[in-house]
PDB file of C-alpha atoms in Angstrom:
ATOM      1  CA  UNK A   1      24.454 -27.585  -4.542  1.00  0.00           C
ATOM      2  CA  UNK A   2      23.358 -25.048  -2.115  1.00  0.00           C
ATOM      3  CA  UNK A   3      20.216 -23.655  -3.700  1.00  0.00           C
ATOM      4  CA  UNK A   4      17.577 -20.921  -2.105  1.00  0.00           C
ATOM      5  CA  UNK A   5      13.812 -20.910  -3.605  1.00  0.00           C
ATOM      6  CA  UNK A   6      11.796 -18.128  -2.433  1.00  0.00           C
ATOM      7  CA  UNK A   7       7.959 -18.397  -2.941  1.00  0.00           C
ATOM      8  CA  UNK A   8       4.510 -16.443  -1.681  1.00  0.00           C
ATOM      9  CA  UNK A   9       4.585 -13.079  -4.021  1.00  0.00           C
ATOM     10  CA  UNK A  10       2.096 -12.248  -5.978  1.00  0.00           C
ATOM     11  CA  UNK A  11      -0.107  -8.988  -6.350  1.00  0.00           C
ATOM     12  CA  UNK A  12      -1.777  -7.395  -2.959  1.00  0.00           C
ATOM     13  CA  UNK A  13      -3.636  -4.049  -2.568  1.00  0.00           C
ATOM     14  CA  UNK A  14      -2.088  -1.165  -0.089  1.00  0.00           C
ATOM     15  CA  UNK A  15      -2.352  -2.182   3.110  1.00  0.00           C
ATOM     16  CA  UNK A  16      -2.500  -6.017   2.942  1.00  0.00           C
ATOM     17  CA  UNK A  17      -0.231  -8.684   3.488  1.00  0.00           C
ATOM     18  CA  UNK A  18       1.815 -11.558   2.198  1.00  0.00           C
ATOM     19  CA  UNK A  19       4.391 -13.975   3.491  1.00  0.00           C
ATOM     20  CA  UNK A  20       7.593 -14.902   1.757  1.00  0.00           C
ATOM     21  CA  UNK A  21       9.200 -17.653   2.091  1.00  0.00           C
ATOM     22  CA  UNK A  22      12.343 -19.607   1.370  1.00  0.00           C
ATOM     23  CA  UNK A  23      13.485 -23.236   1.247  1.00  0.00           C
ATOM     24  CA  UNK A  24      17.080 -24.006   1.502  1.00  0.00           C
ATOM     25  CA  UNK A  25      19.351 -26.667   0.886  1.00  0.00           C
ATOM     26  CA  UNK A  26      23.021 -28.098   0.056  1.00  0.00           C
ATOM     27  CA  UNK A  27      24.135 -26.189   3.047  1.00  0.00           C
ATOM     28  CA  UNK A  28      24.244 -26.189   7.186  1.00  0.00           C
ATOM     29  CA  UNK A  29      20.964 -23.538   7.299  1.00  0.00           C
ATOM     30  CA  UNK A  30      21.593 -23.404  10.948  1.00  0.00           C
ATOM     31  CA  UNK A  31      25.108 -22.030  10.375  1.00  0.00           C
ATOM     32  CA  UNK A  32      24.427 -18.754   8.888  1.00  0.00           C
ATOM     33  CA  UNK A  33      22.743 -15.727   9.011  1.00  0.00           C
ATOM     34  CA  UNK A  34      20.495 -15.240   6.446  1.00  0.00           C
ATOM     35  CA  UNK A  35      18.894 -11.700   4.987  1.00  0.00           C
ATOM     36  CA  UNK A  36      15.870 -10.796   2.719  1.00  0.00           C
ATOM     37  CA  UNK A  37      17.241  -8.062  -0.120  1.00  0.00           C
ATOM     38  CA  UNK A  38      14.608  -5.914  -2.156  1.00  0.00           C
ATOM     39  CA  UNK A  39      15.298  -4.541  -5.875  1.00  0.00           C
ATOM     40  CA  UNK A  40      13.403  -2.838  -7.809  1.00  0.00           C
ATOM     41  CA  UNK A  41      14.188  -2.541 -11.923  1.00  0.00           C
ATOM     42  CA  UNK A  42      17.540  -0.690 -12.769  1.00  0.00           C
ATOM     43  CA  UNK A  43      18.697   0.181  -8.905  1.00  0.00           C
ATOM     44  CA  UNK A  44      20.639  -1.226  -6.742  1.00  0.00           C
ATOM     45  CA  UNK A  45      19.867  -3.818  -4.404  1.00  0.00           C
ATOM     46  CA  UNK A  46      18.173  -2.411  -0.681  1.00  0.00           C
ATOM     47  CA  UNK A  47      18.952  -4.263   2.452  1.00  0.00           C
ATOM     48  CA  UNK A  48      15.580  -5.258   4.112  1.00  0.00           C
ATOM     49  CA  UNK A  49      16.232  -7.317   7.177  1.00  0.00           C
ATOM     50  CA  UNK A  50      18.868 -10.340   8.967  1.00  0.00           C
ATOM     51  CA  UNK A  51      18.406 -13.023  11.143  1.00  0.00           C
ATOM     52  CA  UNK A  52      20.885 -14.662  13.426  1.00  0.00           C
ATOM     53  CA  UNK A  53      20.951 -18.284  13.130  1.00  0.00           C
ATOM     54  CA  UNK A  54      18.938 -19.435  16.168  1.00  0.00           C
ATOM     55  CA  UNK A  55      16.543 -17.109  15.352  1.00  0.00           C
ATOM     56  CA  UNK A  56      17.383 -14.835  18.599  1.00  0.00           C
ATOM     57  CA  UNK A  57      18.300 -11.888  16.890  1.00  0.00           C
ATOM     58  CA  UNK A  58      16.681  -9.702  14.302  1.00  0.00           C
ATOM     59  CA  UNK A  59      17.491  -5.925  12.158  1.00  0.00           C
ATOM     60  CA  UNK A  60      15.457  -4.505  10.251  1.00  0.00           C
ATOM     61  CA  UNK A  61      16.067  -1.197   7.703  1.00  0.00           C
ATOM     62  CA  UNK A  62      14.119   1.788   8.950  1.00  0.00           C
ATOM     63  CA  UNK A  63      11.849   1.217   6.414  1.00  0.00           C
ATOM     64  CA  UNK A  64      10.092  -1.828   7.083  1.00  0.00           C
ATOM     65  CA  UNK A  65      10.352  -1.490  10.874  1.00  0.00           C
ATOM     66  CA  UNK A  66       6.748  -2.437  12.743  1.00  0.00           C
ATOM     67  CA  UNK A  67       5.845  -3.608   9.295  1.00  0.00           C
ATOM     68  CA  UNK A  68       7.713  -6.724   8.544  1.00  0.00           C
ATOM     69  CA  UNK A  69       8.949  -9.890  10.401  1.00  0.00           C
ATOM     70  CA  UNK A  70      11.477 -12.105   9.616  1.00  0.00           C
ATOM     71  CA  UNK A  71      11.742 -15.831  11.277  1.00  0.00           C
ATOM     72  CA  UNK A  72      13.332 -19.026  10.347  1.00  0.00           C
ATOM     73  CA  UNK A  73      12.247 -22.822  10.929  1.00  0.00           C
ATOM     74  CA  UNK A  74      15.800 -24.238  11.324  1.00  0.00           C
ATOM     75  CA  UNK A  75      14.108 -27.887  11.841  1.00  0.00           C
ATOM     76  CA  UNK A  76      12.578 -27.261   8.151  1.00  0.00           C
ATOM     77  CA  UNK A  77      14.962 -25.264   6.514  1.00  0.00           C
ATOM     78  CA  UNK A  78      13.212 -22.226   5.444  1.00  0.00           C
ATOM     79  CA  UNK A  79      13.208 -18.421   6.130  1.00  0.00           C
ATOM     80  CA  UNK A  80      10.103 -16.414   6.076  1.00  0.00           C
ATOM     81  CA  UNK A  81       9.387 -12.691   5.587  1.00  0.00           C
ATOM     82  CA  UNK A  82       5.866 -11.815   6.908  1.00  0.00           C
ATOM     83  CA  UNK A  83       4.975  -8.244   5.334  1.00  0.00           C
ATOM     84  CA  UNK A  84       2.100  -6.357   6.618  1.00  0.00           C
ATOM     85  CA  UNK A  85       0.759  -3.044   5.986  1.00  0.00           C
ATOM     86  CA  UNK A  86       1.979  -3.091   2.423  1.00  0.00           C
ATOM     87  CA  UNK A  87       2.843   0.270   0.511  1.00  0.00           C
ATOM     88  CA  UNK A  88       3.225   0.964  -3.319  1.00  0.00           C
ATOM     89  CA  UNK A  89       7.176   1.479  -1.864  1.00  0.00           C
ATOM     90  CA  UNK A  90       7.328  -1.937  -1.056  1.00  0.00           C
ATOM     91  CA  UNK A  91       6.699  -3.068  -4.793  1.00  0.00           C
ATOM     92  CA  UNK A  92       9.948  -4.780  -5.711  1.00  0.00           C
ATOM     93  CA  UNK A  93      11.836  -8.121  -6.274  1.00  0.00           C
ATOM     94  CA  UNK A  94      12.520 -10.020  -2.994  1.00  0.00           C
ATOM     95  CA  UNK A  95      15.774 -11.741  -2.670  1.00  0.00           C
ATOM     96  CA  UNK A  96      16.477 -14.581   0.236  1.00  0.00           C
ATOM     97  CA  UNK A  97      20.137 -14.734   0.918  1.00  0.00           C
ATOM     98  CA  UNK A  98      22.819 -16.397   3.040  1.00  0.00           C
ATOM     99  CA  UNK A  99      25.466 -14.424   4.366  1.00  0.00           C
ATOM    100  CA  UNK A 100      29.189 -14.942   3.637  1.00  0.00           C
ATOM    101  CA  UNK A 101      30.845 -12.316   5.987  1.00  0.00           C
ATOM    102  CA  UNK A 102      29.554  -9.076   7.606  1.00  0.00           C
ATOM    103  CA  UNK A 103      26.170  -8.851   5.945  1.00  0.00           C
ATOM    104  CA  UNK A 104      27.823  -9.616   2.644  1.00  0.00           C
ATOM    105  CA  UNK A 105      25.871 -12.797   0.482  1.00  0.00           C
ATOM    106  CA  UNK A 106      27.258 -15.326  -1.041  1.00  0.00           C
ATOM    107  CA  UNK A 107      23.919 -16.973  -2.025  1.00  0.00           C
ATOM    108  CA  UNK A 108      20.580 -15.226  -3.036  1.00  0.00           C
ATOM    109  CA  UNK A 109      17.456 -17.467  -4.171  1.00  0.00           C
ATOM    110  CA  UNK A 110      16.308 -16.303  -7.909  1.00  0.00           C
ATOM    111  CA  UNK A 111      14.256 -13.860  -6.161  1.00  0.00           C
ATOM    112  CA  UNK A 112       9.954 -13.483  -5.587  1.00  0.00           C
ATOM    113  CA  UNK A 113       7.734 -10.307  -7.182  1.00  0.00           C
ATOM    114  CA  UNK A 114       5.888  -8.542  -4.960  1.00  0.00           C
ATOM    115  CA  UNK A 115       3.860  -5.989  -6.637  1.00  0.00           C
ATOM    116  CA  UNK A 116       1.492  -3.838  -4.266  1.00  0.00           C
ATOM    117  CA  UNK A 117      -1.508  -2.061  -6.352  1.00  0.00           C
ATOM    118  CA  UNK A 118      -4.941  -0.958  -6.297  1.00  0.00           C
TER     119      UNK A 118
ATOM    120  CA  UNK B   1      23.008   5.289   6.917  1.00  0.00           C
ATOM    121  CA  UNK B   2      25.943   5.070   4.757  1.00  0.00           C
ATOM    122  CA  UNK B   3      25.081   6.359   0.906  1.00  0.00           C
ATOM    123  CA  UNK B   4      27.418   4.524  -1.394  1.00  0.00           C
ATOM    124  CA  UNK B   5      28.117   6.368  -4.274  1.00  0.00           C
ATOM    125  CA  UNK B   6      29.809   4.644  -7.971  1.00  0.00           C
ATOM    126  CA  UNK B   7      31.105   6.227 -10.569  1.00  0.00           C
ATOM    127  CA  UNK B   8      30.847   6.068 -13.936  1.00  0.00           C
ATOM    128  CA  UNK B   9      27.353   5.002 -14.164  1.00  0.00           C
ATOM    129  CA  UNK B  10      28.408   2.766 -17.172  1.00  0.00           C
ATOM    130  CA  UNK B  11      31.483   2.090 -18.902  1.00  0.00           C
ATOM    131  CA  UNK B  12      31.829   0.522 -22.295  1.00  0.00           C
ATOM    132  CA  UNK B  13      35.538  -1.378 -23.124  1.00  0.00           C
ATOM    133  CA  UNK B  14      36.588  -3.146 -25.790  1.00  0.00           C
ATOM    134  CA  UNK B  15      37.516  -6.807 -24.847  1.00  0.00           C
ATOM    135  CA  UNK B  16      41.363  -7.158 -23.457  1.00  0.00           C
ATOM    136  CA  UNK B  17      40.981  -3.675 -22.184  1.00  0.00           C
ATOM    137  CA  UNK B  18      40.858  -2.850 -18.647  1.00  0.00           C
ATOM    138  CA  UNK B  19      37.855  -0.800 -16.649  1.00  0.00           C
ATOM    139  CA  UNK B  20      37.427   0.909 -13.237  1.00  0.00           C
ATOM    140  CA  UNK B  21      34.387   1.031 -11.332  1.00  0.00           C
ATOM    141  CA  UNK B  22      35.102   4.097  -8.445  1.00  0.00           C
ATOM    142  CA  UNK B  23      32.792   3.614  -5.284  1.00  0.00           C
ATOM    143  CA  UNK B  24      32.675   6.217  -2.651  1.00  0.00           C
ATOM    144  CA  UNK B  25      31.249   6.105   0.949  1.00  0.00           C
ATOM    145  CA  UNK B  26      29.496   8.954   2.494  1.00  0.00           C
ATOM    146  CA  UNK B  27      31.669   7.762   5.821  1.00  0.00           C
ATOM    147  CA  UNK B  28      35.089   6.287   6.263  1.00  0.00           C
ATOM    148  CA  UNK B  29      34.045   2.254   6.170  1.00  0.00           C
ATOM    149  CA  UNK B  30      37.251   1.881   8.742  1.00  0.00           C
ATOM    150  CA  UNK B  31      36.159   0.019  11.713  1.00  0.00           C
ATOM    151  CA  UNK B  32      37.901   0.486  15.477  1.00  0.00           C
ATOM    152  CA  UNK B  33      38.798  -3.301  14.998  1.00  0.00           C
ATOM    153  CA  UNK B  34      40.918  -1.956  11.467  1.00  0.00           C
ATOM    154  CA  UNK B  35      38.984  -4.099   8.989  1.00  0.00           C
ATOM    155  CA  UNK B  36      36.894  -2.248   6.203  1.00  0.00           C
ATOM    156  CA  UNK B  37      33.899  -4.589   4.643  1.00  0.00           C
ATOM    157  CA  UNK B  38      33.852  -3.272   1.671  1.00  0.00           C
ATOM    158  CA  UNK B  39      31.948  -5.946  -0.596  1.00  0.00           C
ATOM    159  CA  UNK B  40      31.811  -6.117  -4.694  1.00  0.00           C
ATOM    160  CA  UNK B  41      29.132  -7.738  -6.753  1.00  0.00           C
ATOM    161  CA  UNK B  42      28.174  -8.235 -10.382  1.00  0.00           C
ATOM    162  CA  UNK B  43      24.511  -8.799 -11.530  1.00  0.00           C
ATOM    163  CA  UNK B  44      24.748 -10.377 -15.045  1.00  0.00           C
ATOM    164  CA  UNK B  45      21.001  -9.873 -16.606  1.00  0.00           C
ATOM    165  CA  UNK B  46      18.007 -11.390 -15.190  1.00  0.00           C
ATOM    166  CA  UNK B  47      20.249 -13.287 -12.450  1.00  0.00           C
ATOM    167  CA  UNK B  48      20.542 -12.516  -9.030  1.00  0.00           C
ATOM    168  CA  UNK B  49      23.829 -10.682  -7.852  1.00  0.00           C
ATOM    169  CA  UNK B  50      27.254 -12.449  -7.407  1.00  0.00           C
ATOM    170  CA  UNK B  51      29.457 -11.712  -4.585  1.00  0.00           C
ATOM    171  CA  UNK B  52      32.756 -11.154  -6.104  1.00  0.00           C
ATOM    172  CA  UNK B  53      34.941  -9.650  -3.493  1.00  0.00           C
ATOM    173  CA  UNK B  54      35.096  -9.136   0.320  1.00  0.00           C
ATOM    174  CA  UNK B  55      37.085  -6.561   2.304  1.00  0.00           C
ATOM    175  CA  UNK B  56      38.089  -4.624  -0.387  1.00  0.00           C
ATOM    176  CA  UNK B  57      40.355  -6.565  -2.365  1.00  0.00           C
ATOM    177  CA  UNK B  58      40.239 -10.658  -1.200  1.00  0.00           C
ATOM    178  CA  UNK B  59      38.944 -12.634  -4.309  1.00  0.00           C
ATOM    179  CA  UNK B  60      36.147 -15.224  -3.798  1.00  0.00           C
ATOM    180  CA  UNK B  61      37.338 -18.617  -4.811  1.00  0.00           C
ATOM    181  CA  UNK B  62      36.828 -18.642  -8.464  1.00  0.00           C
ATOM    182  CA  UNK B  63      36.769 -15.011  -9.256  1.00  0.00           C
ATOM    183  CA  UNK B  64      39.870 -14.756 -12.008  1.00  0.00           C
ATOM    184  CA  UNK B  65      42.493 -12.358 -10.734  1.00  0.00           C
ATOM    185  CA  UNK B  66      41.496 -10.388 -13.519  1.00  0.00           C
ATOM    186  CA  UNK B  67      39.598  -8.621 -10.819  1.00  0.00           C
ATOM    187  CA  UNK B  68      41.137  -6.636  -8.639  1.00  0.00           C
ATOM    188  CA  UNK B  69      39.632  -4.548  -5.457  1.00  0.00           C
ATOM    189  CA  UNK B  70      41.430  -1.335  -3.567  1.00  0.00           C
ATOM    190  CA  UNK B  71      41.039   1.507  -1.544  1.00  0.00           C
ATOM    191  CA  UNK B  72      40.650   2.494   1.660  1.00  0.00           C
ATOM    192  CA  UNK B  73      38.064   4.921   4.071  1.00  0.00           C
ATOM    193  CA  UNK B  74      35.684   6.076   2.046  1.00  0.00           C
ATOM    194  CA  UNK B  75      37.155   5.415  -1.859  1.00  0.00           C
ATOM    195  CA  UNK B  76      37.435   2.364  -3.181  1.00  0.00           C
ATOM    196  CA  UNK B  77      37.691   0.857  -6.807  1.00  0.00           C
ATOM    197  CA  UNK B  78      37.178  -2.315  -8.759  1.00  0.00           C
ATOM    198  CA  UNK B  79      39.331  -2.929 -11.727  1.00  0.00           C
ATOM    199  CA  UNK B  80      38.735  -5.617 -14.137  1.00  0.00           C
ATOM    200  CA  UNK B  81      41.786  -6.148 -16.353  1.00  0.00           C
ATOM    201  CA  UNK B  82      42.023  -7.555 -19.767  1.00  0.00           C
ATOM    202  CA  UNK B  83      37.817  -7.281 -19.775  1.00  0.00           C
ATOM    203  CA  UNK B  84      36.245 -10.048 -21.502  1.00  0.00           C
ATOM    204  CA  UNK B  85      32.619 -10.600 -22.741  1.00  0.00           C
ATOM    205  CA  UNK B  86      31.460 -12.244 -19.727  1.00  0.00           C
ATOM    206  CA  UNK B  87      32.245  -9.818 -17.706  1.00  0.00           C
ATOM    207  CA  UNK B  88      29.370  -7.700 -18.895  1.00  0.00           C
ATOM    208  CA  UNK B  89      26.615  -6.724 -16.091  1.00  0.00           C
ATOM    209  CA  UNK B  90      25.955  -4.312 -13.500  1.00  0.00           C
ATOM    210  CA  UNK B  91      28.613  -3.893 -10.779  1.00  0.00           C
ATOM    211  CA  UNK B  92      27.859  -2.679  -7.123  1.00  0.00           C
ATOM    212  CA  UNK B  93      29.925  -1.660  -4.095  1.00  0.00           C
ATOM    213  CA  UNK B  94      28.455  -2.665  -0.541  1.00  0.00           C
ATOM    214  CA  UNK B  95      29.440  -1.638   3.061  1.00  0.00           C
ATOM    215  CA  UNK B  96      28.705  -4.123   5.570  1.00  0.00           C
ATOM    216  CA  UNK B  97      29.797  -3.339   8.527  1.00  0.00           C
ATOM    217  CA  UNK B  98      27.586  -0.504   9.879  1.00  0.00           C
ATOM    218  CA  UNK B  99      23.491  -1.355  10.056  1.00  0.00           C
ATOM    219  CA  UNK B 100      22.096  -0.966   7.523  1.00  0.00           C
ATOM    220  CA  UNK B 101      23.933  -2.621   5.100  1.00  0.00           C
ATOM    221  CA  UNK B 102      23.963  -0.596   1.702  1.00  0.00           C
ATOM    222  CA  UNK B 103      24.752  -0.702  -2.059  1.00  0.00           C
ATOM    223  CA  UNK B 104      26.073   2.070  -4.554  1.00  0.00           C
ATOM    224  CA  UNK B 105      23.525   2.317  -7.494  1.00  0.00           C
ATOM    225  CA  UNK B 106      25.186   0.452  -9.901  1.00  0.00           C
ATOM    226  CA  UNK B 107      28.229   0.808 -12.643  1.00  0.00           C
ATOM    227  CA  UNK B 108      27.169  -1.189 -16.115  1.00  0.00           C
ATOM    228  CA  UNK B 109      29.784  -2.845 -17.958  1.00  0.00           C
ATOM    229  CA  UNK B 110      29.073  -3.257 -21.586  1.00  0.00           C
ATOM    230  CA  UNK B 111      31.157  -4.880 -24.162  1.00  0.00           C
ATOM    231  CA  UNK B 112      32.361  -2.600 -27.427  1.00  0.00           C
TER     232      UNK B 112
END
């Protein structure tokens, strides 16, 4: 069963940090790209950044840019999402996801809370 | 980027009845190459989105033919015939093929 567990949200005050990350299994990680998705309550998901599967290549949206870092251990299976600089904007659900096709998932993990308040 | 754009907002059928979800790009989603990836989810509440359909109108295996995907440039729709209660949830569009990726802001179904 292919299965994606994110983990390392929580509450942090503008301007710090936290690092997400995500275990996968039940598939070839080192076979797919593999995207972190943000959502806040009753809108639409928002694309936040891709990573090739060797780990060469990275995108990010405009919005995270110089903020946020995404990186993969293909040897352990997991993606990470290093945030820094965080903004009340940022506030949102996380989602780790594989890609199916042209920055389309197939897979997301049940998704991480990241709440950033004073 | 490209703003995806649904209409209605939400739609309420009774079951066995059909619904259309309209989803319009603020640029044709036609690529040089002639393939359009045009993606359709449904978030069913508190789970994470499902990817239903990919370029427009190919089914993912096990998606009933019930749904249906078509369009082409920048209008596209989703129609779900013969609705059914577990079809009930929030539908999005998605363009994929121009950086950044980006969703419409959601169609909900509801069930009369």
């Amino acid at each position: 069963e292919v299965q994606l567990v994110e983990s390392g949200g929580g509450l942090v005050q503008p301007g710090g940090s936290l690092r997400l990350s995500c275990a996968a299994s039940g598939f070839t990680f080192t076979n797919h790209w593999m995207h972190w998705v943000r959502q806040t309550p009753g809108k639409g998901p928002v694309w936040v950044s891709r990573i090739n599967p060797d780990g060469s290549s990275t995108d990010y949206a405009d919005s995270v840019q110089g903020r946020f870092t995404i990186s993969r251990d293909n040897a352990k299976n997991t993606l990470s999402l290093q945030m820094n600089d965080l903004r009340a904007e940022d506030t949102a659900r996380y989602y780790c996801a594989r890609d199916f096709f042209w920055n389309a998932p197939d897979c997301w993990g049940q998704g991480i809370l990241v709440t950033v308040s004073s | 980027e490209i703003v995806m754009t649904q209409t209605p907002l939400s739609l309420s059928v009774t079951p066995g009845q059909s619904a259309s979800i309209s989803c319009k790009s603020s640029q044709s989603l036609l690529r040089s190459d002639g393939k359009t990836y045009l993606f359709w989810f449904l978030q069913k509440s508190g789970q994470s989105p499902q990817l239903l359909i990919h370029e427009i109108s190919s089914r993912l295996s096990g998606v009933p033919d019930r749904f249906s995907g078509s369009g082409s440039g920048t209008d596209f729709t989703l129609t779900i015939s013969r609705v059914e209660s577990e079809d009930v949830g929030v539908y999005y569009c998605m363009q994929g093929g121009r950086l950044p990726p980006t969703f419409g802001q959601g169609t909900k179904l509801e069930i009369q």
